[in-house]
mmCIF file of C-alpha atoms in Angstrom:
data_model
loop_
_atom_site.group_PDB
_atom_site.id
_atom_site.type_symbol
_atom_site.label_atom_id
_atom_site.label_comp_id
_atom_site.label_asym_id
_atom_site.label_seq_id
_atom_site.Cartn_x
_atom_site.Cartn_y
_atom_site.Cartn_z
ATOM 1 C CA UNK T 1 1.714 -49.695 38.101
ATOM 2 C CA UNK T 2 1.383 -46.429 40.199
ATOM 3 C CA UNK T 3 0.563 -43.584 37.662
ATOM 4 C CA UNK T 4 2.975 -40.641 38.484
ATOM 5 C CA UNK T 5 1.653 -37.912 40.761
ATOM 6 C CA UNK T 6 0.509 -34.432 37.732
ATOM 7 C CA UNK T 7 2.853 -31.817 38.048
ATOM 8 C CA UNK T 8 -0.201 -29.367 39.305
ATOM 9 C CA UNK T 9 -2.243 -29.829 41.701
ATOM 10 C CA UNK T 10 -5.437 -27.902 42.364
ATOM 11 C CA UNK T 11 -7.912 -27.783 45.108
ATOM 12 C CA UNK T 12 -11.147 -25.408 44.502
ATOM 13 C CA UNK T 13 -13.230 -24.281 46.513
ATOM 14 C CA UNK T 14 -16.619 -22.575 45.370
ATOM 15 C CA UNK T 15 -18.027 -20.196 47.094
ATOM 16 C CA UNK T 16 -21.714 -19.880 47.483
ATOM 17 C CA UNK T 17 -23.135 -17.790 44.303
ATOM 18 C CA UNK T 18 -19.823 -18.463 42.966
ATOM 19 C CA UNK T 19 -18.997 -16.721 39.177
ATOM 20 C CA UNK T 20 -19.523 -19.979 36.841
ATOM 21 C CA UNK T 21 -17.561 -18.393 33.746
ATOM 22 C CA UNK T 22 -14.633 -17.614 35.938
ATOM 23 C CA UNK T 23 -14.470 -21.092 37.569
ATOM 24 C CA UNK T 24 -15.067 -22.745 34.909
ATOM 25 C CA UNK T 25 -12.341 -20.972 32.435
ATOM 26 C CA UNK T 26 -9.800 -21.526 35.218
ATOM 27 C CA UNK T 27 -10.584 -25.645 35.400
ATOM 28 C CA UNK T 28 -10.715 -25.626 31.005
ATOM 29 C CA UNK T 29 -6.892 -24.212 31.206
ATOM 30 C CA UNK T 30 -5.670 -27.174 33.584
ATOM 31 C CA UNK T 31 -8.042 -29.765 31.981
ATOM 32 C CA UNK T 32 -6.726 -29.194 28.265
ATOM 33 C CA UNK T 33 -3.099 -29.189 29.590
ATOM 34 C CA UNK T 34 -3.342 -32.559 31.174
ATOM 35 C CA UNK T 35 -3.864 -34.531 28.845
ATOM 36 C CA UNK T 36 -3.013 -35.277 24.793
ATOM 37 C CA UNK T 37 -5.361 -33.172 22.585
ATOM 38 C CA UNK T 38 -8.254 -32.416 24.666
ATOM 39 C CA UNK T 39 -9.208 -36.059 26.408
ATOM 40 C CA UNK T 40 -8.834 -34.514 29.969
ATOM 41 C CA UNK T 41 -7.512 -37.576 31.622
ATOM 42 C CA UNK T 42 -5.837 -35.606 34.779
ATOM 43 C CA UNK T 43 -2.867 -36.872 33.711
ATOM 44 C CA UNK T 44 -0.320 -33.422 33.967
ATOM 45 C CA UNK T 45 -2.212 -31.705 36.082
ATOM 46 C CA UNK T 46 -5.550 -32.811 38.583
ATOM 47 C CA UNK T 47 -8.471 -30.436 39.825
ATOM 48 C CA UNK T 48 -11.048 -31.175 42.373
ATOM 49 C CA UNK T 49 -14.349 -29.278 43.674
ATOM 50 C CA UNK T 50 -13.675 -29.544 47.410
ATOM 51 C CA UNK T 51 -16.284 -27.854 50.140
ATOM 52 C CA UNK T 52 -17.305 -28.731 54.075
ATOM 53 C CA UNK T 53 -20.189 -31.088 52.678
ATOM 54 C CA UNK T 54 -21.085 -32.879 49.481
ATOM 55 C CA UNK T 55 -24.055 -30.559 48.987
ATOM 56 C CA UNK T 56 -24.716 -28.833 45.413
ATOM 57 C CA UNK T 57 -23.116 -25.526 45.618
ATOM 58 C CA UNK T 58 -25.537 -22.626 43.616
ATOM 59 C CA UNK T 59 -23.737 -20.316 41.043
ATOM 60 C CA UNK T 60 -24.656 -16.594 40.564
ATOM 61 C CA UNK T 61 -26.199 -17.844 37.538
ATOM 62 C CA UNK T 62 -28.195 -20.263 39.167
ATOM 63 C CA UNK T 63 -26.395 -23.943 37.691
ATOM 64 C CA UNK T 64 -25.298 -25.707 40.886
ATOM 65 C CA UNK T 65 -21.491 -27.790 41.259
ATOM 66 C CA UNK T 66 -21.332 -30.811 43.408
ATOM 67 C CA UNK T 67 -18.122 -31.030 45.349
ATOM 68 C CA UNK T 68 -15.873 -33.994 44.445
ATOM 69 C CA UNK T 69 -14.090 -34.115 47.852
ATOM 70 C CA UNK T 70 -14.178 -32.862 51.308
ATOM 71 C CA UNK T 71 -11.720 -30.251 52.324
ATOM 72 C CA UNK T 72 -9.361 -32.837 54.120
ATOM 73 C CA UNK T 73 -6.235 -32.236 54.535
ATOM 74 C CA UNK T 74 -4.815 -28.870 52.263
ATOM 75 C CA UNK T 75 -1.103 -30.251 51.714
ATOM 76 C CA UNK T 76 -2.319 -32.841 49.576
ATOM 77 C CA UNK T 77 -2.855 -29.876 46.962
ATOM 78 C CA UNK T 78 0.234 -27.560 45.394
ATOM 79 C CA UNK T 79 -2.941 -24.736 45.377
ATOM 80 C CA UNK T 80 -5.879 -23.964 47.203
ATOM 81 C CA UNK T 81 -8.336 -21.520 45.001
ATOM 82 C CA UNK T 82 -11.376 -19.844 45.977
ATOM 83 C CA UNK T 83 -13.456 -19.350 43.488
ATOM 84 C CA UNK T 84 -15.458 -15.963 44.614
ATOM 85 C CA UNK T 85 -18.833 -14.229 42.868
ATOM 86 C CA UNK T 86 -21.258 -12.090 44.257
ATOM 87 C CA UNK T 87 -20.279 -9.707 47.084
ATOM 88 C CA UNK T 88 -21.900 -9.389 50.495
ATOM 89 C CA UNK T 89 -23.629 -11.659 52.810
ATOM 90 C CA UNK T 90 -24.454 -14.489 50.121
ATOM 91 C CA UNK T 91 -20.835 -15.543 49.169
ATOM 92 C CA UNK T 92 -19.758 -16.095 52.633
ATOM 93 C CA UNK T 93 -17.980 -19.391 53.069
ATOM 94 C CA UNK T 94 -18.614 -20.355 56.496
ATOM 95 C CA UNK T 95 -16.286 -21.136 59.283
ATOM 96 C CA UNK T 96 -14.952 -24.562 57.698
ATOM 97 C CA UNK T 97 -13.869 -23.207 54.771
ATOM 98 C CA UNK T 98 -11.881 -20.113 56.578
ATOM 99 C CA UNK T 99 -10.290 -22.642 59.067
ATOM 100 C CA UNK T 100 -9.036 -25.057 55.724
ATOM 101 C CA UNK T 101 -7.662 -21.771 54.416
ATOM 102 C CA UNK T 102 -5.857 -20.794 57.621
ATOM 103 C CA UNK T 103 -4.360 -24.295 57.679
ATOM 104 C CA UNK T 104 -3.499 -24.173 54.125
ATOM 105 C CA UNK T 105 -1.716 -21.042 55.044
ATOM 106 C CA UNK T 106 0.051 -22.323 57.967
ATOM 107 C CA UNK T 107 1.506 -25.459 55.514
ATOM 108 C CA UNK T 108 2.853 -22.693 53.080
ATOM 109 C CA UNK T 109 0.018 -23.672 50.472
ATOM 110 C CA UNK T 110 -0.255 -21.095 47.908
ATOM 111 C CA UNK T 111 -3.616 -19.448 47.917
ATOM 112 C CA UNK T 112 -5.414 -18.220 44.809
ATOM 113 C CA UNK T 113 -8.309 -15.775 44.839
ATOM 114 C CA UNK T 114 -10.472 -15.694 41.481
ATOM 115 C CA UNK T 115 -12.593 -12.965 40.446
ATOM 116 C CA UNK T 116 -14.131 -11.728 44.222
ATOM 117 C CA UNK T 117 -12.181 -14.623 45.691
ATOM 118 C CA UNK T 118 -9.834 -11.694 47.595
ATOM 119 C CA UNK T 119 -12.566 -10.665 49.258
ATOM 120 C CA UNK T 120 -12.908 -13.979 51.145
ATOM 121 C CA UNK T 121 -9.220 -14.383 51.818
ATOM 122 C CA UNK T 122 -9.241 -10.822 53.282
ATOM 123 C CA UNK T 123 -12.123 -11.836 55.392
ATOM 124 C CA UNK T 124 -10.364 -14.886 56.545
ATOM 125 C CA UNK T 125 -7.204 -12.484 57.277
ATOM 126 C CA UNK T 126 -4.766 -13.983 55.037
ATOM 127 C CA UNK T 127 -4.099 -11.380 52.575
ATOM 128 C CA UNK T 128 -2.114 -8.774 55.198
ATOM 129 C CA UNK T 129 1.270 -7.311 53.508
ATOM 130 C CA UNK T 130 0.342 -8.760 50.210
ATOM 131 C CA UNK T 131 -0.520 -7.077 47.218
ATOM 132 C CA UNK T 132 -4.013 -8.291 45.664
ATOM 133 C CA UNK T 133 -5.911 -8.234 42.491
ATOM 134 C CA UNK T 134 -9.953 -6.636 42.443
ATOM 135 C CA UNK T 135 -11.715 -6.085 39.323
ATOM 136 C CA UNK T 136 -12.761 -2.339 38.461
ATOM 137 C CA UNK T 137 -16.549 -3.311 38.891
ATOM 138 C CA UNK T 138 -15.740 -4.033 42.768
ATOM 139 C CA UNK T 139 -13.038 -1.927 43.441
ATOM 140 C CA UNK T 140 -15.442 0.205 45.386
ATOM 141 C CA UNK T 141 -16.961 -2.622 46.885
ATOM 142 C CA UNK T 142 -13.624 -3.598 48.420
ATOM 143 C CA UNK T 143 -12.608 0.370 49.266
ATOM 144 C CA UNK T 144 -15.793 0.262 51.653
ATOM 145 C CA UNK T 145 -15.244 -2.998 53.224
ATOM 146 C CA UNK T 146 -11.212 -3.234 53.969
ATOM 147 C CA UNK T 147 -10.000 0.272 54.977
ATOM 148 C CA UNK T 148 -7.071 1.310 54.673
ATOM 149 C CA UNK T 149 -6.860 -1.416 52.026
ATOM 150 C CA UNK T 150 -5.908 -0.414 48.209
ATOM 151 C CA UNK T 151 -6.044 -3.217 45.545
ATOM 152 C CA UNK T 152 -4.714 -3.108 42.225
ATOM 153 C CA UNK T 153 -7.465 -2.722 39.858
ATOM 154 C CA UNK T 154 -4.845 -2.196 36.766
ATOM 155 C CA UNK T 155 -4.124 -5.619 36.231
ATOM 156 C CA UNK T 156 -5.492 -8.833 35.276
ATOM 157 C CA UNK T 157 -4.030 -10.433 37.615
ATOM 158 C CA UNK T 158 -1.255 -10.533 40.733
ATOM 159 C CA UNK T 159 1.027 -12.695 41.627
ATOM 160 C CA UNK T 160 2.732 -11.713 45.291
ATOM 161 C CA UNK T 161 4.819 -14.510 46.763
ATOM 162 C CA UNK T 162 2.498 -17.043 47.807
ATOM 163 C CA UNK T 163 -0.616 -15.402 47.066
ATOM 164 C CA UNK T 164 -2.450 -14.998 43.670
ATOM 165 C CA UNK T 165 -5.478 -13.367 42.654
ATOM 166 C CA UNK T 166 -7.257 -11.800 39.863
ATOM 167 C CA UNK T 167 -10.349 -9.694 38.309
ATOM 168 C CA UNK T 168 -12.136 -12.330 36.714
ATOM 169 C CA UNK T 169 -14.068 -13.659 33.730
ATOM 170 C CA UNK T 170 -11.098 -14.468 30.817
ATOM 171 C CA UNK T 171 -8.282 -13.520 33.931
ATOM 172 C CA UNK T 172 -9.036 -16.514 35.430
ATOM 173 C CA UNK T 173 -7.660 -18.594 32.467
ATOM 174 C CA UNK T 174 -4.574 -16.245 32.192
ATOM 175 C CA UNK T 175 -4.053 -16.907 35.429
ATOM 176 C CA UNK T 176 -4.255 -20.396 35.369
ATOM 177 C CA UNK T 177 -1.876 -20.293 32.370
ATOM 178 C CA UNK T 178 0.134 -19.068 34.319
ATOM 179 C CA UNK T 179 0.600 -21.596 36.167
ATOM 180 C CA UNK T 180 0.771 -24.361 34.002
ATOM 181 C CA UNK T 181 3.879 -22.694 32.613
ATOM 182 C CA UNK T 182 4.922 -22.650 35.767
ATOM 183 C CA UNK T 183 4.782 -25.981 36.527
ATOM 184 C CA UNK T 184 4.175 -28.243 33.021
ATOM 185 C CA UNK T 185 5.275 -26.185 30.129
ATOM 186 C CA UNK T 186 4.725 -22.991 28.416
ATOM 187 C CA UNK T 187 3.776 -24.714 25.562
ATOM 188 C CA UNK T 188 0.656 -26.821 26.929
ATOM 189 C CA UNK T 189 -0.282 -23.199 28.505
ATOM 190 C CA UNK T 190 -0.298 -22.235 25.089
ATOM 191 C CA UNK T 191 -2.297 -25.133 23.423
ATOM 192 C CA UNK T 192 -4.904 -24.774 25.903
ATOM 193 C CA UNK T 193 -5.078 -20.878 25.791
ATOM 194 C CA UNK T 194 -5.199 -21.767 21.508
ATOM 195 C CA UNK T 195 -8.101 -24.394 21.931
ATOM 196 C CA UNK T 196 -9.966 -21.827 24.029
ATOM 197 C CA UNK T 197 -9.955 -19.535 21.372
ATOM 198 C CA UNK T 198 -7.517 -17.205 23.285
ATOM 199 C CA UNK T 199 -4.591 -15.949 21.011
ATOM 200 C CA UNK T 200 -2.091 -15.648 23.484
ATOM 201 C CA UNK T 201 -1.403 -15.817 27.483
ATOM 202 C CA UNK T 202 -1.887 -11.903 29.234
ATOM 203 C CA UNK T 203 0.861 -10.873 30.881
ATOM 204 C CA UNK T 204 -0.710 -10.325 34.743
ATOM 205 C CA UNK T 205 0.961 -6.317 33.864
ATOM 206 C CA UNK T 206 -1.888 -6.295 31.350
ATOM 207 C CA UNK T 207 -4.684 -3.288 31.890
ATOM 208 C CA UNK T 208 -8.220 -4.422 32.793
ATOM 209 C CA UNK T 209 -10.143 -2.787 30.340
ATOM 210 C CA UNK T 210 -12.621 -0.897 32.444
ATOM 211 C CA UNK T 211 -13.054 2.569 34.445
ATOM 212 C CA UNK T 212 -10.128 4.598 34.496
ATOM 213 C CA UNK T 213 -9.297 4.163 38.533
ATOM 214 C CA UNK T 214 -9.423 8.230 38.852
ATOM 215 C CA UNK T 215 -13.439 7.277 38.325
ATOM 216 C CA UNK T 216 -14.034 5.753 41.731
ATOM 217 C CA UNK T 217 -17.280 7.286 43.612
ATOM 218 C CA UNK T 218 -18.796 7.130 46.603
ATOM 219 C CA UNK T 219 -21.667 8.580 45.663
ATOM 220 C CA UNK T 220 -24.607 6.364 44.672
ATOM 221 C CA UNK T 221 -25.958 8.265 41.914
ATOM 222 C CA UNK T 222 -22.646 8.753 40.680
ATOM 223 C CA UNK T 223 -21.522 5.168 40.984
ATOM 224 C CA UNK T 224 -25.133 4.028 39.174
ATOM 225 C CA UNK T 225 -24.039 6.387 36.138
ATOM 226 C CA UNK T 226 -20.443 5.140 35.328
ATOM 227 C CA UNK T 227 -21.626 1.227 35.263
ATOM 228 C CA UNK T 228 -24.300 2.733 32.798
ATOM 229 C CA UNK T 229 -21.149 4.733 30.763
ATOM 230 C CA UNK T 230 -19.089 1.356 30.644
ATOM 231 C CA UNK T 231 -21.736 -1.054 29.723
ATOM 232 C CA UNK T 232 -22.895 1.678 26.879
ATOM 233 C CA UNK T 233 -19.643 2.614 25.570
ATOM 234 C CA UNK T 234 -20.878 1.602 21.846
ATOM 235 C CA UNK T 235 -23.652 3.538 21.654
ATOM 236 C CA UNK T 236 -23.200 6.483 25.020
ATOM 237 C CA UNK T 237 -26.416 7.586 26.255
ATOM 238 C CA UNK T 238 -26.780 11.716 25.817
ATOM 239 C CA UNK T 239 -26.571 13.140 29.559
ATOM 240 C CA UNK T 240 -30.181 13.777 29.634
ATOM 241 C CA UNK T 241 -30.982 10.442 28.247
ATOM 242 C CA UNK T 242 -28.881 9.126 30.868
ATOM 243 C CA UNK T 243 -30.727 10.819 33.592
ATOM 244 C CA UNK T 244 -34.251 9.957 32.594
ATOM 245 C CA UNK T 245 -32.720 5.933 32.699
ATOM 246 C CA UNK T 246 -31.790 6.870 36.376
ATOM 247 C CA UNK T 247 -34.447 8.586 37.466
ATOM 248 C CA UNK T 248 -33.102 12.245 38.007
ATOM 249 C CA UNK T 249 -32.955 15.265 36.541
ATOM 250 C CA UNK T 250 -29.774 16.084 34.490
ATOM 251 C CA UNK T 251 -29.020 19.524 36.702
ATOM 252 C CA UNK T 252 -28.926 16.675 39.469
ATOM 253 C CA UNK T 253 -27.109 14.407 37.988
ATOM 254 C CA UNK T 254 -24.190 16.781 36.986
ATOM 255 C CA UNK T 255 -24.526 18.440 40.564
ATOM 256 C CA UNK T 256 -23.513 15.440 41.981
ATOM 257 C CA UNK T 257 -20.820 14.397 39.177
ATOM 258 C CA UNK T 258 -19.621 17.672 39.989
ATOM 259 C CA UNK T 259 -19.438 17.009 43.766
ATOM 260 C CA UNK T 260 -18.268 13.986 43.444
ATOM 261 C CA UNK T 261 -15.767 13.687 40.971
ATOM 262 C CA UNK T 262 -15.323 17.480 40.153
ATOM 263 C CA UNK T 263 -15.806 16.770 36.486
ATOM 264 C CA UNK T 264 -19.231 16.632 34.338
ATOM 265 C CA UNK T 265 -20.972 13.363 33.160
ATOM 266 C CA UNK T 266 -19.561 13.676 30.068
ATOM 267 C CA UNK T 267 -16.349 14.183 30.679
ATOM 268 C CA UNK T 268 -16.556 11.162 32.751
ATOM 269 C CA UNK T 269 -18.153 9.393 29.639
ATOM 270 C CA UNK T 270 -15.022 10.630 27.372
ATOM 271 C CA UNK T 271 -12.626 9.115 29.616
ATOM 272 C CA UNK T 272 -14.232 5.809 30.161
ATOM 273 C CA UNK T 273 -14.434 5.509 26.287
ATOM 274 C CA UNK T 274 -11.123 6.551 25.709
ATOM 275 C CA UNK T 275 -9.592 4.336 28.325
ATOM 276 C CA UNK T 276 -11.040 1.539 26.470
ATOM 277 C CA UNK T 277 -9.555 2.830 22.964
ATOM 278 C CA UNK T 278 -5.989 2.469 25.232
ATOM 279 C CA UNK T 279 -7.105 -0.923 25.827
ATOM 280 C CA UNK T 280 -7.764 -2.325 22.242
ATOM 281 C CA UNK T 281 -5.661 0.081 20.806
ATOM 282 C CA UNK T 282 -2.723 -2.872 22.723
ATOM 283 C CA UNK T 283 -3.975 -5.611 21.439
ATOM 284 C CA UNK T 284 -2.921 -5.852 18.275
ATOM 285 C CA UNK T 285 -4.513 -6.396 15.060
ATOM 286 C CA UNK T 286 -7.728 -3.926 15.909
ATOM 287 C CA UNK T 287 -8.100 -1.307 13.244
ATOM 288 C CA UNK T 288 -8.677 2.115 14.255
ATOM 289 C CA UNK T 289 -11.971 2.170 12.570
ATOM 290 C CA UNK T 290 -13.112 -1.040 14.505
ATOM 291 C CA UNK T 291 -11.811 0.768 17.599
ATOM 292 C CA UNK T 292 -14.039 4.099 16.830
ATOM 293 C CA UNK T 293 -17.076 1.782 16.214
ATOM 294 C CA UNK T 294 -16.453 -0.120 19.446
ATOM 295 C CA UNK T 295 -16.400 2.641 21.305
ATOM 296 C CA UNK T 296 -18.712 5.253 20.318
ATOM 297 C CA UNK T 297 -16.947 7.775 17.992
ATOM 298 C CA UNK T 298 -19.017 8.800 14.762
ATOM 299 C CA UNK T 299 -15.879 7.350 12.875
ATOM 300 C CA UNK T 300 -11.820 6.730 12.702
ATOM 301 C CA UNK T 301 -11.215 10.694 11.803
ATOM 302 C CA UNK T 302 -13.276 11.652 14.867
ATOM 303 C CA UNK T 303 -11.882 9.355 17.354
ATOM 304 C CA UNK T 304 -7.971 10.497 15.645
ATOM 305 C CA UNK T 305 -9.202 13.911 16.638
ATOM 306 C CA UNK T 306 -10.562 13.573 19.980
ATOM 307 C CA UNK T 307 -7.605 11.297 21.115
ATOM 308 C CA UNK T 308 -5.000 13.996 19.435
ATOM 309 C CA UNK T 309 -6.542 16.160 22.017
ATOM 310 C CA UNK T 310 -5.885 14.372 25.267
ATOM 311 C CA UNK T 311 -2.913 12.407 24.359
ATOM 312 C CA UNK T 312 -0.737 14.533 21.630
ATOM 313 C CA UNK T 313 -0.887 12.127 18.848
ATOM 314 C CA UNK T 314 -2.960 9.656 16.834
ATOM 315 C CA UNK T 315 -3.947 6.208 18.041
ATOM 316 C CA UNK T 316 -1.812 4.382 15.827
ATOM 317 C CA UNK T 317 1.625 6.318 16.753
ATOM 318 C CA UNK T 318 0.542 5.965 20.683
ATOM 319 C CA UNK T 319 0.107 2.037 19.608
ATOM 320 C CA UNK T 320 3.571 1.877 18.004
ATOM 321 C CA UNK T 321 5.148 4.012 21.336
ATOM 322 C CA UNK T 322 3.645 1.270 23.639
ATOM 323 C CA UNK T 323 4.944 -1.399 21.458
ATOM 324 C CA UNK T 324 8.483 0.075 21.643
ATOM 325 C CA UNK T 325 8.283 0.412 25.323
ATOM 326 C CA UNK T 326 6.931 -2.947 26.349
ATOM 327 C CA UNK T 327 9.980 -4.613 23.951
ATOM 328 C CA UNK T 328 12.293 -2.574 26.298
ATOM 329 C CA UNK T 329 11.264 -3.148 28.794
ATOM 330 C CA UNK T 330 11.005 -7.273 28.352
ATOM 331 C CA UNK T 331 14.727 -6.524 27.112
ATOM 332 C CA UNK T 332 15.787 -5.171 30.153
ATOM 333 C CA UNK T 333 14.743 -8.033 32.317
#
């Protein structure tokens, strides 16, 4: 007996120095929805490494993939995904790969991008008149390279017609659950977002946490500092600190925030933190206290106080506004 063809369909392609956490949190979402419990018997759904050649393909991390197929024909597949990683001359896919792309195209394949993935399908110039997903960390990366080109760097992921991409890391299994409620159920979305450890599928609307997107810089020094702000947000460096880790002198450094940006270093500091209070402050169950800890403030009364200053009211009345919008808004629909 013929087993019946799965529902979904997936053909990925990794690129060279490919993100391993992003590929491999998009595959866990389709693998745990195909099957009964957690077997992963391709049953619902199927999912296959496909590339030019056989060859081990490298992640950034170093732990090689070995394709499962050769890129063959695309229409065999209800999605083609690139899996992208690092930027720049070591993720290029090579001609093959942007012909089997072009094809897929042509047969009205859906194309998915994952984490830098939009960078290769803009290469490969299928991406023109749609609307595309880039992760704050490479926004600026894709502002140099694609002019004229704006991505959304707001979201965790987009869906335009037939083309769907997204920031990254956890995205990727948002994304995919996505699309098994598309196509199987929302409910095996759900138990496979659950067995992840993943309370609940993101809406793609959903904020990256991140830079706020006024924070963009062209300016090396300047673009150095903020990735030191965000990945310090706990425990934020004092400017002068911050300058001796970069190799300045503060007067420089806030000459060229100030040049830049037209705002000092730690102004841009208090704006990075407090976009990611906005962030937890929507998910819910964070206490305000956890959210001042997580993010720098000396405690809950200071953050209350600093946030009352920019926004007009407390956290925990901005949480309950948001929470009253988003429910009209779903209304509406």
């Amino acid at each position: 007996m013929v087993p019946p063809r799965p529902r979904l369909r997936v053909g990925i392609i990794p690129a060279r120095r490919f993100t391993l956490a992003a590929l491999a949190n998009f595959i866990d979402v389709l693998r745990l929805a195909a099957d009964e419990g957690d077997r992963s018997r391709p049953i619902l759904s199927s999912w296959r490494l496909i590339a030019p050649t056989l060859e081990p393909i490298e992640s950034s991390c170093g732990v090689a993939v070995e394709p499962e197929e050769r890129l063959g024909d695309p229409r065999r597949f209800d999605y083609v995904v690139v899996a992208g990683g690092l930027i720049g001359g070591a993720q290029q896919v090579g001609p093959e790969v942007t012909a089997f792309l072009r094809a897929a195209a042509a047969a009205k394949i859906p194309l998915i991008g994952l984490c830098t993935g939009a960078f290769i399908l803009y290469r490969a110039g299928l991406m023109q008149g749609y609307r595309c997903c880039v992760s704050w960390f490479h926004r600026q990366d894709f502002l140099d390279e694609f002019e004229g080109l704006i991505p959304i760097s707001d979201q965790v992921f987009v869906v335009d017609r037939d083309r769907l991409t997204c920031s990254g890391g956890a995205s990727t299994a948002h994304l995919a659950a996505f699309l098994v409620d598309r196509h199987i159920g929302r409910a095996a979305a759900r138990k496979s977002l659950s067995i992840m450890i993943m309370d609940e599928a993101i809406a793609a609307e959903r904020p990256q946490p991140g830079l706020p997107l006024d924070l963009t810089a062209s300016d090396p020094l300047v673009k150095r500092a903020l990735l030191w702000m965000q990945q310090t947000q706990d425990t934020p460096l004092p400017v002068s600190r911050l300058a001796e880790r970069l190799g300045v002198s503060r007067r420089k450094l806030e000459r060229h925030f100030k040049a830049s940006l037209g705002i000092t270093p730690a102004d841009a500091g208090l704006r990075i933190r407090l976009a990611q209070v906005r962030a937890l402050l929507e998910r819910d169950g964070r206490s305000v206290t956890d959210i001042a800890a997580e993010t720098g403030f000396c405690d809950s009364s200071h953050l209350i106080r600093v946030f009352r200053s920019v926004e007009g009211v407390t956290p925990e009345v901005w949480r309950q506004d948001r929470k009253k919008r988003t429910t009209r808004g779903a209304k509406s629909i």
